[in-house]
CSV table of C-alpha atoms in Angstrom, one decimal:
chain,number,residue,atom,x,y,z
A,1,MET,CA,100.6,102.6,193.2
A,2,GLU,CA,98.3,99.6,192.6
A,3,THR,CA,96.3,98.6,195.7
A,4,ASN,CA,96.3,94.9,195.0
A,5,PRO,CA,99.5,93.1,193.9
A,6,ILE,CA,99.5,92.2,190.3
A,7,PRO,CA,99.7,88.4,189.6
A,8,VAL,CA,102.7,86.9,187.8
A,9,VAL,CA,101.6,84.2,185.4
A,10,THR,CA,103.7,81.5,183.8
A,11,ALA,CA,102.3,80.6,180.3
A,12,GLN,CA,103.0,77.5,178.3
A,13,THR,CA,104.3,77.9,174.8
A,14,SER,CA,106.2,76.1,172.0
A,15,PRO,CA,109.5,77.2,170.5
A,16,TYR,CA,110.1,78.6,167.0
A,17,ASP,CA,113.1,77.8,164.9
A,18,ASP,CA,113.3,81.0,163.0
A,19,GLN,CA,114.1,83.6,165.7
A,20,ARG,CA,117.8,84.0,165.1
A,21,PRO,CA,118.5,87.8,165.3
A,22,GLY,CA,120.6,89.4,162.6
A,23,PRO,CA,122.8,92.5,162.9
A,24,GLY,CA,119.6,94.6,163.1
A,25,GLY,CA,117.8,92.3,165.5
A,26,LEU,CA,114.9,90.1,164.6
A,27,ARG,CA,112.9,91.3,161.5
A,28,LYS,CA,109.9,89.7,160.0
A,29,LYS,CA,106.7,90.7,158.3
A,30,THR,CA,104.4,92.3,160.8
A,31,SER,CA,101.8,89.6,160.1
A,32,VAL,CA,104.2,87.0,161.5
A,33,PHE,CA,104.2,88.8,164.9
A,34,GLU,CA,100.4,89.3,164.8
A,35,SER,CA,99.3,85.9,163.6
A,36,LYS,CA,101.7,83.3,165.0
A,37,ARG,CA,100.8,82.3,168.5
A,38,ASN,CA,103.1,83.8,171.1
A,39,TYR,CA,105.7,84.7,168.5
A,40,LEU,CA,106.3,88.1,170.1
A,41,GLN,CA,106.2,86.7,173.7
A,42,ASN,CA,108.6,83.9,172.8
A,43,TYR,CA,111.2,86.3,171.4
A,44,ILE,CA,110.9,88.8,174.3
A,45,GLN,CA,111.3,86.0,176.8
A,46,SER,CA,114.4,84.8,174.9
A,47,VAL,CA,115.9,88.2,175.1
A,48,LEU,CA,115.2,88.5,178.8
A,49,SER,CA,116.4,85.0,179.6
A,50,SER,CA,119.6,85.7,177.8
A,51,ILE,CA,120.5,88.1,180.6
A,52,ASP,CA,121.8,86.3,183.7
A,53,LEU,CA,119.3,86.3,186.5
A,54,ARG,CA,121.7,88.1,188.9
A,55,ASP,CA,122.1,90.9,186.4
A,56,ARG,CA,118.4,91.0,185.5
A,57,GLN,CA,117.0,91.3,189.0
A,58,GLY,CA,116.1,94.9,189.8
A,59,SER,CA,117.9,96.2,186.7
A,60,THR,CA,116.9,99.0,184.3
A,61,VAL,CA,116.0,98.5,180.7
A,62,VAL,CA,115.3,101.3,178.1
A,63,VAL,CA,112.4,100.8,175.6
A,64,GLY,CA,111.6,102.7,172.5
A,65,SER,CA,110.2,102.4,169.0
A,66,ASP,CA,110.2,104.2,165.6
A,67,GLY,CA,106.4,104.5,165.9
A,68,ARG,CA,105.6,101.8,163.3
A,69,TYR,CA,102.4,99.8,163.4
A,70,PHE,CA,102.3,97.2,166.2
A,71,SER,CA,104.8,99.1,168.4
A,72,ARG,CA,102.2,100.0,171.1
A,73,THR,CA,101.0,96.4,171.3
A,74,ALA,CA,104.5,95.2,171.6
A,75,ILE,CA,105.5,97.7,174.2
A,76,GLU,CA,102.6,96.6,176.4
A,77,VAL,CA,103.8,93.0,176.2
A,78,ILE,CA,107.4,94.0,176.9
A,79,VAL,CA,106.3,95.9,180.0
A,80,GLN,CA,104.2,93.0,181.3
A,81,MET,CA,107.0,90.5,180.6
A,82,ALA,CA,109.8,92.6,182.0
A,83,ALA,CA,107.9,93.0,185.3
A,84,ALA,CA,107.4,89.3,185.5
A,85,ASN,CA,111.0,88.5,184.8
A,86,GLY,CA,112.5,90.6,187.5
A,87,ILE,CA,113.4,93.8,185.7
A,88,GLY,CA,113.1,96.6,188.3
A,89,ARG,CA,112.6,99.6,186.1
A,90,LEU,CA,111.7,100.4,182.5
A,91,VAL,CA,112.5,103.8,180.9
A,92,ILE,CA,110.2,104.3,177.9
A,93,GLY,CA,110.0,107.2,175.5
A,94,HIS,CA,106.9,109.4,175.5
A,95,ASN,CA,104.2,107.6,173.4
A,96,GLY,CA,106.7,104.8,172.9
A,97,ILE,CA,108.9,107.0,170.7
A,98,LEU,CA,112.7,106.9,170.9
A,99,SER,CA,115.2,107.1,168.1
A,100,THR,CA,118.0,104.4,168.1
A,101,PRO,CA,120.7,107.0,169.0
A,102,ALA,CA,118.5,108.3,171.8
A,103,VAL,CA,118.1,104.8,173.2
A,104,SER,CA,121.9,104.4,173.1
A,105,CYS,CA,122.3,107.8,174.8
A,106,ILE,CA,119.9,107.0,177.6
A,107,ILE,CA,121.3,103.5,178.2
A,108,ARG,CA,124.8,105.0,178.8
A,109,LYS,CA,123.5,107.9,180.9
A,110,ILE,CA,121.5,105.9,183.4
A,111,LYS,CA,123.7,102.8,183.3
A,112,ALA,CA,120.9,100.5,182.1
A,113,ILE,CA,121.8,96.9,181.3
A,114,GLY,CA,120.4,97.4,177.8
A,115,GLY,CA,117.5,98.6,175.6
A,116,ILE,CA,114.8,97.1,173.4
A,117,ILE,CA,114.2,99.0,170.2
A,118,LEU,CA,111.1,98.3,168.1
A,119,THR,CA,112.1,99.0,164.5
A,120,ALA,CA,112.8,97.5,161.1
A,121,SER,CA,115.0,100.4,160.2
A,122,HIS,CA,114.3,101.6,156.6
A,123,ASN,CA,111.8,98.8,155.8
A,124,PRO,CA,108.2,99.8,155.3
A,125,GLY,CA,105.7,99.8,158.1
A,126,GLY,CA,101.9,99.2,158.5
A,127,PRO,CA,100.0,95.9,158.7
A,128,GLY,CA,101.5,94.8,155.4
A,129,GLY,CA,105.0,96.0,156.2
A,130,ASP,CA,107.8,94.8,158.5
A,131,PHE,CA,108.4,94.8,162.2
A,132,GLY,CA,111.6,94.3,164.2
A,133,ILE,CA,113.0,94.0,167.6
A,134,LYS,CA,116.6,95.0,168.5
A,135,PHE,CA,118.4,94.5,171.8
A,136,ASN,CA,121.2,97.0,172.5
A,137,VAL,CA,123.6,96.1,175.3
A,138,ALA,CA,125.0,98.2,178.2
A,139,ASN,CA,127.5,100.1,176.1
A,140,GLY,CA,124.5,101.4,174.0
A,141,GLY,CA,125.5,99.5,170.9
A,142,PRO,CA,124.1,96.5,169.2
A,143,SER,CA,124.3,93.0,170.7
A,144,SER,CA,127.5,91.0,170.1
A,145,ASP,CA,127.5,87.7,168.2
A,146,THR,CA,127.7,86.0,171.6
A,147,VAL,CA,124.6,87.7,172.9
A,148,THR,CA,122.5,87.1,169.7
A,149,GLU,CA,123.5,83.5,169.6
A,150,LYS,CA,122.4,83.1,173.2
A,151,ILE,CA,119.1,84.6,172.4
A,152,TYR,CA,118.6,82.3,169.5
A,153,GLN,CA,119.5,79.2,171.5
A,154,VAL,CA,117.0,80.1,174.2
A,155,SER,CA,114.3,80.6,171.6
A,156,ARG,CA,114.9,77.1,170.1
A,157,THR,CA,114.0,75.3,173.4
A,158,LEU,CA,111.6,77.7,175.0
A,159,GLU,CA,108.6,76.1,176.7
A,160,GLU,CA,107.1,78.9,178.9
A,161,TYR,CA,107.2,82.6,179.5
A,162,ALA,CA,106.5,84.8,182.4
A,163,ILE,CA,104.0,87.7,182.2
A,164,CYS,CA,101.8,90.0,184.2
A,165,PRO,CA,98.8,90.2,181.9
A,166,ASP,CA,96.9,92.6,184.1
A,167,LEU,CA,99.6,95.3,184.2
A,168,ARG,CA,98.7,98.4,182.2
A,169,ILE,CA,100.6,101.6,181.6
A,170,ASP,CA,99.9,105.0,180.0
A,171,LEU,CA,102.5,105.8,177.4
A,172,SER,CA,101.1,109.3,177.0
A,173,ARG,CA,101.7,110.4,180.7
A,174,LEU,CA,105.2,111.6,181.5
A,175,GLY,CA,106.5,110.6,184.8
A,176,ARG,CA,106.7,107.6,187.1
A,177,GLN,CA,104.2,104.7,187.4
A,178,ASP,CA,104.8,102.2,190.2
A,179,PHE,CA,103.2,98.7,190.4
A,180,ASP,CA,103.2,96.1,193.2
A,181,LEU,CA,103.6,92.6,192.0
A,182,GLU,CA,103.1,89.3,193.7
A,183,ASN,CA,106.2,87.8,195.3
A,184,LYS,CA,108.2,91.1,194.8
A,185,PHE,CA,109.6,93.1,197.7
A,186,LYS,CA,110.1,96.3,195.7
A,187,PRO,CA,107.6,97.9,193.3
A,188,PHE,CA,108.1,97.6,189.5
A,189,ARG,CA,108.6,101.0,188.1
A,190,VAL,CA,107.9,102.5,184.6
A,191,GLU,CA,109.2,105.9,183.8
A,192,ILE,CA,107.8,107.7,180.7
A,193,VAL,CA,110.4,110.3,179.6
A,194,ASP,CA,110.6,113.1,177.1
A,195,SER,CA,111.8,111.4,173.9
A,196,VAL,CA,114.1,114.3,173.0
A,197,GLU,CA,115.4,115.9,176.2
A,198,VAL,CA,118.2,113.6,177.2
A,199,TYR,CA,119.5,113.4,173.6
A,200,LEU,CA,119.3,117.1,173.2
A,201,ASN,CA,121.4,117.7,176.4
A,202,MET,CA,124.0,115.3,175.0
A,203,LEU,CA,124.2,117.2,171.8
A,204,ARG,CA,124.6,120.5,173.7
A,205,GLY,CA,127.7,119.0,175.2
A,206,ILE,CA,129.2,118.1,171.8
A,207,PHE,CA,128.4,120.9,169.4
A,208,ASP,CA,128.6,124.7,169.5
A,209,PHE,CA,124.9,125.5,169.6
A,210,ASN,CA,125.5,129.2,169.5
A,211,ALA,CA,127.5,129.0,166.3
A,212,ILE,CA,125.0,126.8,164.6
A,213,LYS,CA,122.1,129.0,165.7
A,214,GLY,CA,124.0,132.0,164.2
A,215,LEU,CA,124.4,130.1,161.0
A,216,LEU,CA,120.7,129.3,160.8
A,217,THR,CA,119.4,132.7,161.9
A,218,GLY,CA,122.1,135.2,161.1
A,219,PRO,CA,122.3,137.8,158.3
A,220,GLU,CA,123.8,135.2,156.0
A,221,GLN,CA,121.3,132.6,157.0
A,222,LEU,CA,121.9,129.0,155.7
A,223,LYS,CA,118.5,127.8,154.7
A,224,ILE,CA,118.0,124.1,155.4
A,225,ARG,CA,115.5,121.4,154.5
A,226,ILE,CA,115.2,118.3,156.7
A,227,ASP,CA,112.9,115.4,155.9
A,228,ALA,CA,112.0,113.1,158.8
A,229,MET,CA,110.1,110.8,156.4
A,230,ASN,CA,107.3,110.4,159.0
A,231,GLY,CA,109.6,108.3,161.2
A,232,VAL,CA,110.9,108.7,164.7
A,233,MET,CA,113.1,111.8,163.9
A,234,GLY,CA,110.2,114.2,163.5
A,235,PRO,CA,110.1,115.3,167.1
A,236,TYR,CA,113.9,115.6,167.2
A,237,VAL,CA,114.0,117.7,164.1
A,238,ARG,CA,111.3,120.1,165.3
A,239,ARG,CA,112.7,120.4,168.8
A,240,ILE,CA,116.4,120.7,168.1
A,241,LEU,CA,116.7,122.4,164.7
A,242,CYS,CA,113.6,124.6,164.8
A,243,ASP,CA,112.8,125.3,168.5
A,244,GLU,CA,116.4,125.2,169.9
A,245,LEU,CA,118.5,126.4,166.9
A,246,GLY,CA,116.0,128.7,165.3
A,247,ALA,CA,115.5,127.2,161.9
A,248,PRO,CA,112.2,128.3,160.3
A,249,ALA,CA,109.3,125.9,160.7
A,250,ASN,CA,109.3,125.2,156.9
A,251,SER,CA,112.8,123.8,157.3
A,252,ALA,CA,111.3,120.6,158.6
A,253,VAL,CA,108.9,118.3,156.6
A,254,ASN,CA,107.2,115.0,157.3
A,255,CYS,CA,107.8,115.4,161.0
A,256,VAL,CA,104.7,113.5,162.3
A,257,PRO,CA,105.6,109.8,163.1
A,258,LEU,CA,103.1,107.6,161.3
A,259,GLU,CA,102.5,103.9,161.8
A,260,ASP,CA,103.0,103.3,158.0
A,261,PHE,CA,105.4,106.2,157.4
A,262,GLY,CA,102.8,107.8,155.1
A,263,GLY,CA,102.8,104.7,152.9
A,264,GLN,CA,106.4,105.4,151.9
A,265,TYR,CA,109.7,103.6,152.4
A,266,PRO,CA,111.5,105.4,155.3
A,267,ASP,CA,114.8,104.9,153.4
A,268,PRO,CA,116.9,108.1,153.0
A,269,ASN,CA,118.2,107.7,149.4
A,270,LEU,CA,117.8,109.5,146.1
A,271,THR,CA,114.8,107.2,145.2
A,272,TYR,CA,112.7,107.2,148.3
A,273,ALA,CA,113.5,110.7,149.4
A,274,ALA,CA,112.7,112.1,145.9
A,275,SER,CA,110.6,114.9,147.3
A,276,LEU,CA,113.6,116.3,149.2
A,277,VAL,CA,115.7,116.0,146.1
A,278,GLU,CA,113.2,118.0,144.1
A,279,SER,CA,112.9,120.7,146.8
A,280,MET,CA,116.7,121.0,146.9
A,281,LYS,CA,117.1,121.4,143.1
A,282,GLY,CA,115.8,125.0,143.0
A,283,GLY,CA,118.8,126.2,145.0
A,284,ASP,CA,116.8,127.9,147.7
A,285,PHE,CA,118.2,125.5,150.4
A,286,GLY,CA,121.9,125.2,151.1
A,287,PHE,CA,121.7,122.0,153.1
A,288,GLY,CA,119.3,119.1,153.1
A,289,ALA,CA,119.0,115.8,154.9
A,290,ALA,CA,116.6,112.9,155.2
A,291,PHE,CA,116.5,110.3,158.1
A,292,ASP,CA,115.4,106.7,158.1
A,293,ALA,CA,112.7,105.3,160.4
A,294,ASP,CA,114.7,104.9,163.6
A,295,GLY,CA,117.1,107.8,163.1
A,296,ASP,CA,120.4,106.1,162.8
A,297,ARG,CA,120.9,106.8,159.1
A,298,CYS,CA,120.7,110.0,157.1
A,299,MET,CA,121.3,111.2,153.5
A,300,ILE,CA,123.0,114.6,153.1
A,301,LEU,CA,122.4,116.9,150.1
A,302,GLY,CA,124.1,120.1,149.3
A,303,GLN,CA,122.8,123.1,147.3
A,304,ASN,CA,121.1,122.2,144.0
A,305,ALA,CA,120.6,118.7,145.3
A,306,PHE,CA,124.3,117.8,145.2
A,307,PHE,CA,124.5,114.3,146.7
A,308,VAL,CA,127.1,113.8,149.4
A,309,HIS,CA,128.0,110.1,149.3
A,310,PRO,CA,128.1,108.5,152.8
A,311,SER,CA,131.7,107.5,152.2
A,312,ASP,CA,132.5,111.2,151.7
A,313,SER,CA,130.3,112.6,154.5
A,314,VAL,CA,132.2,110.7,157.2
A,315,ALA,CA,135.5,111.9,155.7
A,316,VAL,CA,134.3,115.5,155.7
A,317,MET,CA,133.3,115.3,159.3
A,318,ALA,CA,136.6,113.7,160.3
A,319,ALA,CA,138.5,116.5,158.5
A,320,ASN,CA,136.6,119.2,160.3
A,321,THR,CA,136.4,117.8,163.9
A,322,SER,CA,138.4,120.8,165.1
A,323,CYS,CA,135.1,122.8,164.6
A,324,ILE,CA,133.4,120.6,167.2
A,325,PRO,CA,133.9,121.6,170.9
A,326,TYR,CA,133.8,117.9,172.1
A,327,PHE,CA,136.6,116.9,169.8
A,328,ARG,CA,138.6,120.0,170.6
A,329,GLN,CA,138.4,119.1,174.3
A,330,MET,CA,138.7,115.3,174.1
A,331,GLY,CA,140.8,114.8,171.0
A,332,LEU,CA,140.4,112.3,168.2
A,333,ARG,CA,141.7,108.8,169.0
A,334,GLY,CA,141.2,107.1,165.7
A,335,LEU,CA,138.9,106.7,162.8
A,336,ALA,CA,137.0,103.6,161.5
A,337,ARG,CA,135.0,102.6,158.4
A,338,SER,CA,133.3,99.5,157.2
A,339,MET,CA,135.1,97.5,154.4
A,340,PRO,CA,132.6,98.5,151.6
A,341,THR,CA,133.1,102.2,152.5
A,342,SER,CA,135.5,104.1,150.2
A,343,THR,CA,139.0,105.1,151.3
A,344,ALA,CA,138.3,108.8,151.6
A,345,LEU,CA,138.4,108.4,155.3
A,346,ASP,CA,141.8,106.8,155.0
A,347,LYS,CA,143.3,109.9,153.4
A,348,VAL,CA,141.9,112.0,156.3
A,349,ALA,CA,143.4,109.7,158.8
A,350,LYS,CA,146.8,109.9,157.1
A,351,ALA,CA,146.7,113.7,157.0
A,352,LEU,CA,145.8,113.9,160.7
A,353,LYS,CA,148.3,111.1,161.6
A,354,LEU,CA,145.5,109.0,163.1
A,355,ALA,CA,145.0,105.2,163.2
A,356,LEU,CA,142.4,104.0,160.6
A,357,TYR,CA,140.5,100.8,161.3
A,358,GLU,CA,138.6,98.8,158.6
A,359,THR,CA,135.8,96.6,159.9
A,360,PRO,CA,133.2,94.2,158.6
A,361,SER,CA,129.7,95.8,158.1
A,362,GLY,CA,127.8,96.1,161.3
A,363,TRP,CA,127.9,98.7,164.1
A,364,ARG,CA,128.9,96.2,166.8
A,365,PHE,CA,132.4,96.2,165.4
A,366,PHE,CA,132.6,100.0,165.7
A,367,GLY,CA,131.4,99.7,169.3
A,368,ASN,CA,134.2,97.3,170.1
A,369,LEU,CA,136.7,99.9,168.8
A,370,MET,CA,135.1,102.7,170.8
A,371,ASP,CA,134.9,100.7,174.0
A,372,SER,CA,138.6,100.0,173.7
A,373,GLY,CA,139.4,103.7,173.3
A,374,ARG,CA,140.8,103.3,169.8
A,375,CYS,CA,138.2,105.1,167.8
A,376,SER,CA,136.3,108.4,168.1
A,377,LEU,CA,134.5,108.7,164.8
A,378,CYS,CA,133.3,106.0,162.4
A,379,GLY,CA,131.0,105.5,159.4
A,380,GLU,CA,129.7,103.0,156.9
A,381,GLU,CA,128.5,102.8,153.4
A,382,SER,CA,124.7,102.7,154.2
A,383,PHE,CA,124.3,106.2,155.4
A,384,GLY,CA,125.3,105.8,159.0
A,385,THR,CA,128.0,107.9,160.8
């Protein structure tokens, strides 16, 4: 606990007219965030101000990143501004690392009002690369059009932002850090959490880990090759597939998150994951996968580098949900796909006598269907299921 209350400062600024977030949040060249005065602060203030003050006061927000360059700097600013704007608690991944699915999982588990994810998805990282900021809402999914429009409108007229410039946290230290602020009755709290544990526990409740472990370690062992592309998924691949499920260490490659993703595009396709394709061609591995930077997209390969199209992978999963304990227990309410995704899923829906929903591209539309209880499994053409 800090002995002297940390001051809350109101800083003057000028608005920018180019901070309208898209479906993946606000994405710009990293140099824009680094070189334009208060560009980062303006957008974070716009996000925080888009939340009604009554909802914001004392609330919890989750923060994570895909580990790209500028993330640590941005997290420090987010912490300082969240404290000054009345947020009561931040839950942050260890060393700032949290995959997008893990952020969604934690938001729902702890009933946070939302989460800030620092990622530009499959875009390159580094000083010459891209940087992005996503705001996921209380259901764990992307912001609705209403929320993104509100953020944009605030950004167009912003004249000041609130910040605690003297507040410092240690992202490497797991556990709770409390801070007394000026004019606050309760301490501001930061919790640094294991990046993988909550997500791993969720997976344990969905899949049959014993069966999967038997597949990966048994007498007829399925050899796998998983490429994390030096993005956020490295710790998850190591911990879940290797440590928990027993896959050999050489099953996982490029598992150290790097600020520039090793100079490569963290885009899981046949072009940018060419090294995985080559390793699969020899036939030694029966299953291969590559993840994008923030872990919400993956490419799947079969033996001899057989490419499984995303439109087919979601259909295969839907056709085999009876193998998954969660779906055996909860049932399958409906299926959904984006408009550009092929109709393979439609055929599965017809065979299973389930409703099939076609949506515009964008995960927020899937979220609406899930929140209304009409959809249990969904996927889209750009490697997301």
